[in-house]
XYZ file of C-alpha atoms in Angstrom:
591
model
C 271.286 80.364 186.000
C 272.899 81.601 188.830
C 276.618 80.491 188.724
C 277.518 79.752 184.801
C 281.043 78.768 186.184
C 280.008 75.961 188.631
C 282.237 73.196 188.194
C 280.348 70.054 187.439
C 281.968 67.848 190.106
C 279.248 69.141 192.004
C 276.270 67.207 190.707
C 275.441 64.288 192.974
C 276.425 60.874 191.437
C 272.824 59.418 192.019
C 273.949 55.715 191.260
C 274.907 55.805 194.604
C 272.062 57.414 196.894
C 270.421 54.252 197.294
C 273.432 52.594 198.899
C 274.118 55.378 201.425
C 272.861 58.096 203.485
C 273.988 61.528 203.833
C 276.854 62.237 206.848
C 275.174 62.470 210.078
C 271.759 61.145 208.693
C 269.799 59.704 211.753
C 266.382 58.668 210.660
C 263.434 59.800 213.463
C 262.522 56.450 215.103
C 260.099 58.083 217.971
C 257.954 60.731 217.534
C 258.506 63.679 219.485
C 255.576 64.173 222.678
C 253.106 66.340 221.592
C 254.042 69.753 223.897
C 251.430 72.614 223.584
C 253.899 75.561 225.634
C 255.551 76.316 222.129
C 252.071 77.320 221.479
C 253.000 80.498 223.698
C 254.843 81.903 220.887
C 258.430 83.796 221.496
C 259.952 86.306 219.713
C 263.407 84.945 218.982
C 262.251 82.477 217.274
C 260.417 81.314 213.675
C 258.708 77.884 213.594
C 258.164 75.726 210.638
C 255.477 72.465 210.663
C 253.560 70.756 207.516
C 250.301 69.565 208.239
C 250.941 68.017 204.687
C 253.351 67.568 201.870
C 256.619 66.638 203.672
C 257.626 62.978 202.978
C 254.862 62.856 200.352
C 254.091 65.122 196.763
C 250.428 65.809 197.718
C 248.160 67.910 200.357
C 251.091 70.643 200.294
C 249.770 72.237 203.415
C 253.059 74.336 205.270
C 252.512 76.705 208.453
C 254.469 79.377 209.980
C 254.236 80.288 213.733
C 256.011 83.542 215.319
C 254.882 85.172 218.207
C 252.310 82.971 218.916
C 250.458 83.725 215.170
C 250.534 81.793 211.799
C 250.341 82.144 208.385
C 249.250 79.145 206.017
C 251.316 78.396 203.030
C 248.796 76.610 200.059
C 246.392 74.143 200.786
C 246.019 71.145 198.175
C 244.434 68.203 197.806
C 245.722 64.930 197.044
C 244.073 61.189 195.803
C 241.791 58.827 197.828
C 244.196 56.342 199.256
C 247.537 58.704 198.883
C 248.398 57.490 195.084
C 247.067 60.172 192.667
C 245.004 63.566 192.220
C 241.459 63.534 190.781
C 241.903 59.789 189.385
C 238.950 58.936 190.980
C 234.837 59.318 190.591
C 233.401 62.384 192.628
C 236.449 62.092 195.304
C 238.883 64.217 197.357
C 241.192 64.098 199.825
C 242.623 67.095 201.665
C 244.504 68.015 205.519
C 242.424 68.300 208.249
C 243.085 71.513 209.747
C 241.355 70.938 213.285
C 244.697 72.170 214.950
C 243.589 75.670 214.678
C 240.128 74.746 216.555
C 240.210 77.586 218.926
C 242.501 79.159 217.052
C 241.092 80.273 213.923
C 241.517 84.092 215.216
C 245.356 83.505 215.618
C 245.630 82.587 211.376
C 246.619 86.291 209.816
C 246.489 84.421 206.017
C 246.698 81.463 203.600
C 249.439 82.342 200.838
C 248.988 80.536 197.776
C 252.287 79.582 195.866
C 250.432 78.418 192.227
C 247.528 77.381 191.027
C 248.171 72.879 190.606
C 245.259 71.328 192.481
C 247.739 69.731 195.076
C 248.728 73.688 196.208
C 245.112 75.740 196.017
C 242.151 72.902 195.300
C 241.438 72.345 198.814
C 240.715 75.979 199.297
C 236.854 75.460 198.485
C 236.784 73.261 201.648
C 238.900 76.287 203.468
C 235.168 77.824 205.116
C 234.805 74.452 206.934
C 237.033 75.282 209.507
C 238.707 79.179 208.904
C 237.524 82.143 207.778
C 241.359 83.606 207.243
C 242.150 85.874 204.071
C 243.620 83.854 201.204
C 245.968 85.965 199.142
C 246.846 84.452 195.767
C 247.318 85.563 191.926
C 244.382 85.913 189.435
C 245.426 83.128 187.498
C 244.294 80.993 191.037
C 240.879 83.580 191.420
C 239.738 82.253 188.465
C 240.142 78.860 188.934
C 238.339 78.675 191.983
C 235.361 80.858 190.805
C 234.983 78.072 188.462
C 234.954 75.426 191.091
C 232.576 77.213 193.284
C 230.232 77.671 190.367
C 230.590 73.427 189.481
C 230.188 72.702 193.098
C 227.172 74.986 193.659
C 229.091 77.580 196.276
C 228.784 81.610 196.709
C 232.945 82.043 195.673
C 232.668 85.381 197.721
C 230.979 84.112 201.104
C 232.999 80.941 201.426
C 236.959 82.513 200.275
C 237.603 86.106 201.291
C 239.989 86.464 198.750
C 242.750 89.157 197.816
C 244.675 89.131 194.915
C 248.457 89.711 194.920
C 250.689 90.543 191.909
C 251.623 88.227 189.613
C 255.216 89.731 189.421
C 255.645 89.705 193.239
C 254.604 91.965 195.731
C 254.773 92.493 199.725
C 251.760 91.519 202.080
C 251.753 92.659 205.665
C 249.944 91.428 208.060
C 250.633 92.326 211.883
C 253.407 89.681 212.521
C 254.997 88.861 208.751
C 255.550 90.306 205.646
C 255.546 87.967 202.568
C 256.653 89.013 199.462
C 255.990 87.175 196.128
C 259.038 86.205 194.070
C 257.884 85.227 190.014
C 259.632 81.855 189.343
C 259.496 79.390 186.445
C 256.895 76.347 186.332
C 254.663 74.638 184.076
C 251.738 77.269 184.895
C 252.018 81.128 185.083
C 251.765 83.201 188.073
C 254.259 80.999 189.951
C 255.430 82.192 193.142
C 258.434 81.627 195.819
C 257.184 83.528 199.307
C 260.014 85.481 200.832
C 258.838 85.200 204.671
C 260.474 87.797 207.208
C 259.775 88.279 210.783
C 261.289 89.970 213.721
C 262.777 86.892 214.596
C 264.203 86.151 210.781
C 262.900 85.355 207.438
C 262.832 81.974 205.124
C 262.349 81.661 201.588
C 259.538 78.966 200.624
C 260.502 78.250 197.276
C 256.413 76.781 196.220
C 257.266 74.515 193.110
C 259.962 75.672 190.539
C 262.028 75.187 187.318
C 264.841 77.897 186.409
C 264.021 79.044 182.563
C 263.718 82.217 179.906
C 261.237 81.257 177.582
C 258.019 80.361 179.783
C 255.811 81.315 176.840
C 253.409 82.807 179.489
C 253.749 84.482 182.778
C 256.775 86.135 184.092
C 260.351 84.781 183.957
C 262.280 83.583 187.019
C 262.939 87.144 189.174
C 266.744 85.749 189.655
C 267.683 89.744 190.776
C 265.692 89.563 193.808
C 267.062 85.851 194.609
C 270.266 87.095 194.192
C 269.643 89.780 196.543
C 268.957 87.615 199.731
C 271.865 86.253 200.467
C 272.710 89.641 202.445
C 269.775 89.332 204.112
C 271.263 86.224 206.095
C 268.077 83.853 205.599
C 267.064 81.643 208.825
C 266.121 78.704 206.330
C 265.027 77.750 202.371
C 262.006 75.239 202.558
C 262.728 74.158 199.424
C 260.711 71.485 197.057
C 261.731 68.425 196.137
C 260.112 66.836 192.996
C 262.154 65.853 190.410
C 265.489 65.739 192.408
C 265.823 62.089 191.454
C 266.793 62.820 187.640
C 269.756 65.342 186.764
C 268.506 67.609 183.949
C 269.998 69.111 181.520
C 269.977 73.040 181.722
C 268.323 74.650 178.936
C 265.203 72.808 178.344
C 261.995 75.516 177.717
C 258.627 75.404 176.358
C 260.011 77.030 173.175
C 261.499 73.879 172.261
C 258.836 71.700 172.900
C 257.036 74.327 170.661
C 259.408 73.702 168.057
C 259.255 69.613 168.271
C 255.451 70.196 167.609
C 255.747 72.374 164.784
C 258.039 69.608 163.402
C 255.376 66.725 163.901
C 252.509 68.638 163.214
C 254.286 69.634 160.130
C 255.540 66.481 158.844
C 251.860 64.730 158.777
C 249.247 64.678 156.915
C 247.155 62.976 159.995
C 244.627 64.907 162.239
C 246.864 65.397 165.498
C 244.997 64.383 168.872
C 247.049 65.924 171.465
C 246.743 64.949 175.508
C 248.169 67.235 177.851
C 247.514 68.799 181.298
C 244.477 71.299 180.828
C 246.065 73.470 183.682
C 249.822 73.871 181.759
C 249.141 77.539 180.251
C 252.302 77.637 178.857
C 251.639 74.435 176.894
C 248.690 76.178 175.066
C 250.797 78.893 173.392
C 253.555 76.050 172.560
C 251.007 74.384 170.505
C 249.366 77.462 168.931
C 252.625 78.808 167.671
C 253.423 75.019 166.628
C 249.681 75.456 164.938
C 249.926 78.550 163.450
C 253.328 77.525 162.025
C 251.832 74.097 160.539
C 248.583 75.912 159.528
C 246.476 74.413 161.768
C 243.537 74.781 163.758
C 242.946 73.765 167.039
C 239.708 72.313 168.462
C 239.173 71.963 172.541
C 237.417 68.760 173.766
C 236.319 68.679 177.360
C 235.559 71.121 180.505
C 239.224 71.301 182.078
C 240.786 72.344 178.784
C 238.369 74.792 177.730
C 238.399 76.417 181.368
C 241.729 77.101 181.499
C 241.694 78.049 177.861
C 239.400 80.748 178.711
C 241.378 81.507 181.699
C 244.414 82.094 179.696
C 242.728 84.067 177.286
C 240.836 86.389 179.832
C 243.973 86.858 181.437
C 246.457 87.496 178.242
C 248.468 85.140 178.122
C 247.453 83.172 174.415
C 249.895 84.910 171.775
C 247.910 84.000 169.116
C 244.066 85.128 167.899
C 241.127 82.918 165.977
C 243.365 79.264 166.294
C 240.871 78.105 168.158
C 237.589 76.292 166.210
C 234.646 74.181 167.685
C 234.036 70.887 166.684
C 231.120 71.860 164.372
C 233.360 73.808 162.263
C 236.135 71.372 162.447
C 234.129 69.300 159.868
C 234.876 72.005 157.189
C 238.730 71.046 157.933
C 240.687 68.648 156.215
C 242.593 65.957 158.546
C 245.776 67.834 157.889
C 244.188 70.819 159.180
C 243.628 70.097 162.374
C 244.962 69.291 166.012
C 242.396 67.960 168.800
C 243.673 69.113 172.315
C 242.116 66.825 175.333
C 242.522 65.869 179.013
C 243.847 61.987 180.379
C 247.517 62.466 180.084
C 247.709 60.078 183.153
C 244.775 57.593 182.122
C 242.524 59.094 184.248
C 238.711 57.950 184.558
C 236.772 59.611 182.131
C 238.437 61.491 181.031
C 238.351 62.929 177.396
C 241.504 60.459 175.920
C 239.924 57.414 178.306
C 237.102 57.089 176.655
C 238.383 58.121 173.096
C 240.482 55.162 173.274
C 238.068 52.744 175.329
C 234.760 53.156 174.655
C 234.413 56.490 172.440
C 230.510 57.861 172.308
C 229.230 59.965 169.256
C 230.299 63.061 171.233
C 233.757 61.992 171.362
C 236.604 61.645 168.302
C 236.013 58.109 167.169
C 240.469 57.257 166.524
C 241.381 54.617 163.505
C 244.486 53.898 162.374
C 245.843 55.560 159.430
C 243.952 58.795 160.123
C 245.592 60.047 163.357
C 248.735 60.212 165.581
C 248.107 61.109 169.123
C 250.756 62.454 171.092
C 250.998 62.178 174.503
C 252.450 65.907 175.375
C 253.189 64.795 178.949
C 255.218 62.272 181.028
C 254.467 59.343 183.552
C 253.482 60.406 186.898
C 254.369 57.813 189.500
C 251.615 55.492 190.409
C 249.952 56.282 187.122
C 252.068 53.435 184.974
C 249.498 50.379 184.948
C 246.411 53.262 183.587
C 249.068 54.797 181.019
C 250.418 51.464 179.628
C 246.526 50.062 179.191
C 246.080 52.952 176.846
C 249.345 52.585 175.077
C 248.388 49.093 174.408
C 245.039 49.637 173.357
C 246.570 51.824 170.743
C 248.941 49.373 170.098
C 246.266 46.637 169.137
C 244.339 49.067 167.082
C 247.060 50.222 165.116
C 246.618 53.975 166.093
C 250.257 55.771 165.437
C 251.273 57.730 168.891
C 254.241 59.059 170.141
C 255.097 59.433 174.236
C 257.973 61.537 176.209
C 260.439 58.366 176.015
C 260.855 58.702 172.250
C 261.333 62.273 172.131
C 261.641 63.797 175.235
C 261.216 67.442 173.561
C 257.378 66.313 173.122
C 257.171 67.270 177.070
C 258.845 70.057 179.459
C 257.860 69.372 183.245
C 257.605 72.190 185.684
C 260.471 70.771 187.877
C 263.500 70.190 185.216
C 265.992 71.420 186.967
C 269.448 70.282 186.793
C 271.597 69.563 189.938
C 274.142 72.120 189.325
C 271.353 74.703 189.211
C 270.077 73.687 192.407
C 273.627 73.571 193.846
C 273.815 77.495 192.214
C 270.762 78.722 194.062
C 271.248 77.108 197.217
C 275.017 78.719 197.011
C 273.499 82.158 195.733
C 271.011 82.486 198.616
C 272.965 80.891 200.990
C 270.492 80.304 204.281
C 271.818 78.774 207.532
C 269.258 76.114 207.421
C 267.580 73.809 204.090
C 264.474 71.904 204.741
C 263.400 69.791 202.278
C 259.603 69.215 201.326
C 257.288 67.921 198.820
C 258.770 64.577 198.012
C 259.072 60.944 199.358
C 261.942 60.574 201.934
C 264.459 59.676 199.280
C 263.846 62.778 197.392
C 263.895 64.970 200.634
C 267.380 62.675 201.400
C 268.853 63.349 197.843
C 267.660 67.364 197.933
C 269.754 67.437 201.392
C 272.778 65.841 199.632
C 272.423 68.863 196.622
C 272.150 71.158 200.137
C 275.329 69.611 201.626
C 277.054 70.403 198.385
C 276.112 74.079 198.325
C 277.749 74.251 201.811
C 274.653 74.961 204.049
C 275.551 74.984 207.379
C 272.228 72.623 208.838
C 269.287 70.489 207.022
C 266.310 68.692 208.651
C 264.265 66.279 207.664
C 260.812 66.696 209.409
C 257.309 64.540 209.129
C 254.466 66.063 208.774
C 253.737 67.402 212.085
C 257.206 67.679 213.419
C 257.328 71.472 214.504
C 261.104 72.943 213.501
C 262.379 76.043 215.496
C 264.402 78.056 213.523
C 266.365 81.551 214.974
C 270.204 83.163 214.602
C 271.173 82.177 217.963
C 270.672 77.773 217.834
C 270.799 75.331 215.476
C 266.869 74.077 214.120
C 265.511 71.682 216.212
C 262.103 69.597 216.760
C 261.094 71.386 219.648
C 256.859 69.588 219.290
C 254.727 68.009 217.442
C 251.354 68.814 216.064
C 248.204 65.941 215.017
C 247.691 65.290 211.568
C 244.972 63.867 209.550
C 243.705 63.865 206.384
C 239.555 64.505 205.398
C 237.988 61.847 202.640
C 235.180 63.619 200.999
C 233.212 61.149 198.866
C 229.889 61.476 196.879
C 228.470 59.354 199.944
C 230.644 60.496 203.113
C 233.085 63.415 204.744
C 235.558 61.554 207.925
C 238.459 61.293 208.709
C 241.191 58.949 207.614
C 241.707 57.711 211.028
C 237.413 58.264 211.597
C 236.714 55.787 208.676
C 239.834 53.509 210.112
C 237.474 53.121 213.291
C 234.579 53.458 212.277
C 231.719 51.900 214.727
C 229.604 49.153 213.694
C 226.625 50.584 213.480
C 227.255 52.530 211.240
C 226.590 52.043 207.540
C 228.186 53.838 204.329
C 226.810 52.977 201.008
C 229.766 53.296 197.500
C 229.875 52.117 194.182
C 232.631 50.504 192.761
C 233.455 50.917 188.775
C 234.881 48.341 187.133
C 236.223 48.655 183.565
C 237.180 45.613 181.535
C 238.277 45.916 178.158
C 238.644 42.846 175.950
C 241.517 42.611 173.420
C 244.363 40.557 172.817
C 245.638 41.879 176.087
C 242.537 42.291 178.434
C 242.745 45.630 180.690
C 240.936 45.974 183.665
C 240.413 49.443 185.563
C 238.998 49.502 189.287
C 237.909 52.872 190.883
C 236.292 53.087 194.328
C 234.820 55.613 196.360
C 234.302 53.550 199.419
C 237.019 53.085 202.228
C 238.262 50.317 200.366
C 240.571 52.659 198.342
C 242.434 53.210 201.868
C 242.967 49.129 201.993
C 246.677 48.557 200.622
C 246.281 47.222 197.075
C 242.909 46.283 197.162
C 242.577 47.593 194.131
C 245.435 45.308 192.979
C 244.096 42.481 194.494
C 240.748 42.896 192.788
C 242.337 43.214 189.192
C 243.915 40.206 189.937
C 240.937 38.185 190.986
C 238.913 39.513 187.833
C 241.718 38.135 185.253
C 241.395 34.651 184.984
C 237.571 35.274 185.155
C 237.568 37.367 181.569
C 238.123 34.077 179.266
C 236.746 31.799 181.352
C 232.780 33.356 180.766
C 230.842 34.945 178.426
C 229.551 38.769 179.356
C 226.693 38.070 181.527
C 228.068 35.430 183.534
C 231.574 37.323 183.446
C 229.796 40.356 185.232
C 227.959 38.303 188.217
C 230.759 35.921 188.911
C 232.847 39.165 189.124
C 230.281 40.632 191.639
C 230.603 37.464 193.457
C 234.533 37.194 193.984
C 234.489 40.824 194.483
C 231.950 40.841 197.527
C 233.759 38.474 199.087
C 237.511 40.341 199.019
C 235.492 42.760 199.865
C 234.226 41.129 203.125
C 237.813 39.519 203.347
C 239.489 42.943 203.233
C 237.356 45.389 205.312
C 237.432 45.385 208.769
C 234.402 44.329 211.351
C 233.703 47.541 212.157
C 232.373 48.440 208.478
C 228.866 47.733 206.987
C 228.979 48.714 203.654
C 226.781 48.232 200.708
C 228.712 48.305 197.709
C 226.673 48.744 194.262
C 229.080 47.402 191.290
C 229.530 48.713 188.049
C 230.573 46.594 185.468
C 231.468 48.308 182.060
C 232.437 45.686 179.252
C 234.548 47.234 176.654
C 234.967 45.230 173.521
């Protein structure tokens, strides 16, 4: 994208990451004494903390201090227990942001970089504890006046909201000035944030893929990215996702639209498609694959028809009348027809869940012979055991389906991008410093490697909390550190992580446990929990476990009160003696 010349000695040989560390790597083994007199501000220098998302892919929460005032950059939320977003029942988990207690006046804004709930969800919890502006693109508007309207909230009296240009423009407030740069991802209205300040500027690069053919949304603004290497950048805070796999350049939505049109062509099947009911750009892939194949496309469930109408409000669908309900879907032939739903990563639930488990008369009852569901999506780590219970299922039934692993055109993620890009862009822009965020420590290790390559001068690798100076005149260095937590907001209770860890004895929390057995030829159990013993390390493991030999050892009703039995007592085992909980249990057979 940025070099077409690079030579391609420059990709990082990642067979050999795990067996070594990058020159000069010295892992933090103390964590630096909490000093409040950087708090003073000072004009020479720009300072960097996360309150989330370094070290881990969720609650992307990333502050800027200069001159003793911040700006916010997005505010996500992440899983219950640190493994996966919106997985489980009436759940969230998002950064506490008591750190500006007493200093909610010193906040001039809250930039959002795109609208994936682990960047903008948590900003419906934002009126807890600041009132700051929150400047983000329509496509992010929208999807939080939808939230506030599901959750029962006045959108304009809890977000005081202003809406920046999709294709990038400049917001001043009285310290910064943060201009939007349009990038590439798997939703439109993407944004990098060019931050200056008196002191210097840094380019936060949000979440990013380099590519021509989004389908929706503007293309990646590489003129303006080109243009900052004069400007002699302090740092890039740069993501970190998908560093682990070298991709191939090249790889658009355009061809995944053109490995539909070949399936939905070459079928005479009704097509049940799963894939993420936020990827915009994957709706107009499977219209024009539709409107090639002369199909019609019918929406099941709330998420996908949202950001359908989202889409369409905002003008990004290419393609007019594709789009049926499900009464006049029985008019259709099989051949005529492609079901779009939500579960890509097994989720609870969810539309494809319970299509394949336990379908009601609302939902598409599957049988094999009549339909090939395609999974328009790959694995997201942590979500393999949900994902391979459904594969199986379909399996036993005899329900054709085809994943990501045997054609990997079925699926574009909004992170493929290619070492030797990476290498290009860090080269092109050229800061003094790389930080790497938004990824586990390996990825943030590997990302520094790609940095290394691209000749950058210094890279860091900060924890959450870890507050990095950054000016012309010194190297970066960890000059504080800042408290972090995390807020659990269940159906039942709002604490603390380290509030429920220590939680006093007299207290009592009530939570109900689901537990989903399905019996085949290979029995799949699902637990989901919205008490604190989701933040017990693999509890829910340890429960599946217990349940197994249980399954063919009794018949239904006995099955479900021995199960309430063993799991009371792991349950007592596992919690600690400051908890009094009263779980209700939730056993759904699934034959």
């Amino acid at each position: 994208m940025f070099n077409k010349k690079t030579n391609k000695n420059n990709e990082v040989n990642y067979n050999n990451v795990s067996r070594s560390r990058p020159k000069n790597y010295k892992e933090k083994k103390k964590p630096v004494r909490q000093n409040n007199k950087w708090l003073r501000g000072n004009n020479n220098e720009l300072r960097f903390f996360g309150l989330g998302g370094l070290r881990s892919f969720m609650f992307s929460c990333y502050v800027y201090e200069y001159n003793g005032k911040f700006i916010i950059v997005d505010y996500g939320i992440g899983g219950f227990g640190g493994s996966d977003m919106h997985t489980d029942f009436d759940t969230n988990e998002f950064v506490d942001l008591s750190f500006f207690k007493g200093k909610e006046h010193l906040v001039e804004g809250l930039f959002v970089t795109h609208n994936h709930a682990d960047h903008s969800d948590a900003l419906i919890y934002l009126h807890k504890t600041l009132r700051c502006p929150v400047f983000a693109t329509p496509i992010v508007k929208k999807a939080l006046e939808n939230e506030c309207q599901l959750a029962k909230l006045n959108f304009k009296r809890i977000i005081n909201f202003n809406t920046i240009s999709p294709k990038g423009n400049t917001t001043n407030t009285k310290n910064f000035s943060v201009t939007g740069v349009s990038i590439s991802h798997s939703i439109p209205e993407s944004l990098m944030f060019h931050i200056e300040t008196k002191a210097g500027a840094v380019l936060h690069t949000g979440d990013f893929k380099f590519s021509k053919n989004s389908l929706a949304g503007e293309n990646t603004n590489t003129k303006y990215l080109k243009s900052l290497k004069s400007k002699k950048l302090l740092a890039i805070i740069g993501e970190s996702t998908d560093v682990l796999s070298q991709w191939k350049r090249g790889k658009t939505e355009l061809d995944v639209a053109q490995c539909l049109t070949k399936l939905f062509s070459s079928t005479k099947k009704r097509i049940v498609l799963t894939r993420y009911a936020r990827a915009v750009n994957r709706i107009n892939a499977i219209e024009i694959a539709a409107y090639k194949s002369n199909r019609k496309i019918v929406l099941i469930g709330l998420s996908i028809n949202q950001y359908y109408d989202i889409a369409n409000e905002l003008g990004y669908l290419k393609y007019k009348n594709l789009v049926i309900s499900r009464e006049e879907a029985e008019d259709y032939h099989d051949s005529e027809l492609v079901y779009c739903l939500s579960g890509t990563q097994g989720e609870q639930f969810s539309g494809l869940q319970r299509t394949i488990f336990q379908p009601n008369r609302n939902d598409i009852q599957l049988s094999a012979g009549r339909d090939l569901v395609l999974f328009s999506s790959r694995v997201i780590p942590g979500n393999d055991t949900r994902i391979a219970s459904m594969y199986e299922e379909l399996i036993d039934k005899g329900i054709e389906f085809k994943t990501y692993h045997l054609d990997n055109n079925l699926h574009t993620g909004g992170h493929d991008i290619s070492h030797i890009e990476l290498i290009d862009f860090y080269k092109t822009v050229n800061p003094a410093t790389f930080i790497p965020m938004h990824g586990t420590l390996m990825h943030m290790i590997v990302n520094k490697m790609l940095a290394d390559k691209a000749g950058i001068r210094h890279t860091i690798l900060p924890h959450n909390g870890d507050v990095v100076a950054l000016s012309h005149n010194k190297a970066p260095r960890i000059i504080a550190s800042v408290p972090t937590d995390t807020i659990v907001q269940t159906k039942h209770f709002t604490m603390s992580k380290k509030d429920i860890a220590s939680v006093s004895i007299d207290k009592k929390f009530s939570a109900t446990m689901f537990i989903s057995i399905a019996r085949s030829s290979k029995d799949s159990i699902m637990v989901t929990d919205n008490g604190p013993l989701a933040l017990v390390p693999n509890s829910k493991v340890d429960i599946e476990l217990a349940i197994k030999p249980l399954i063919k050892k009794f018949n239904d009703n006995d099955l479900i009160e021995n199960i309430k039995l063993v799991v009371r007592q792991l349950i007592q085992n596992k919690l600690s003696k400051g908890f009094k909980f009263i779980y209700n249990i939730n056993i759904h057979i699934i034959k």
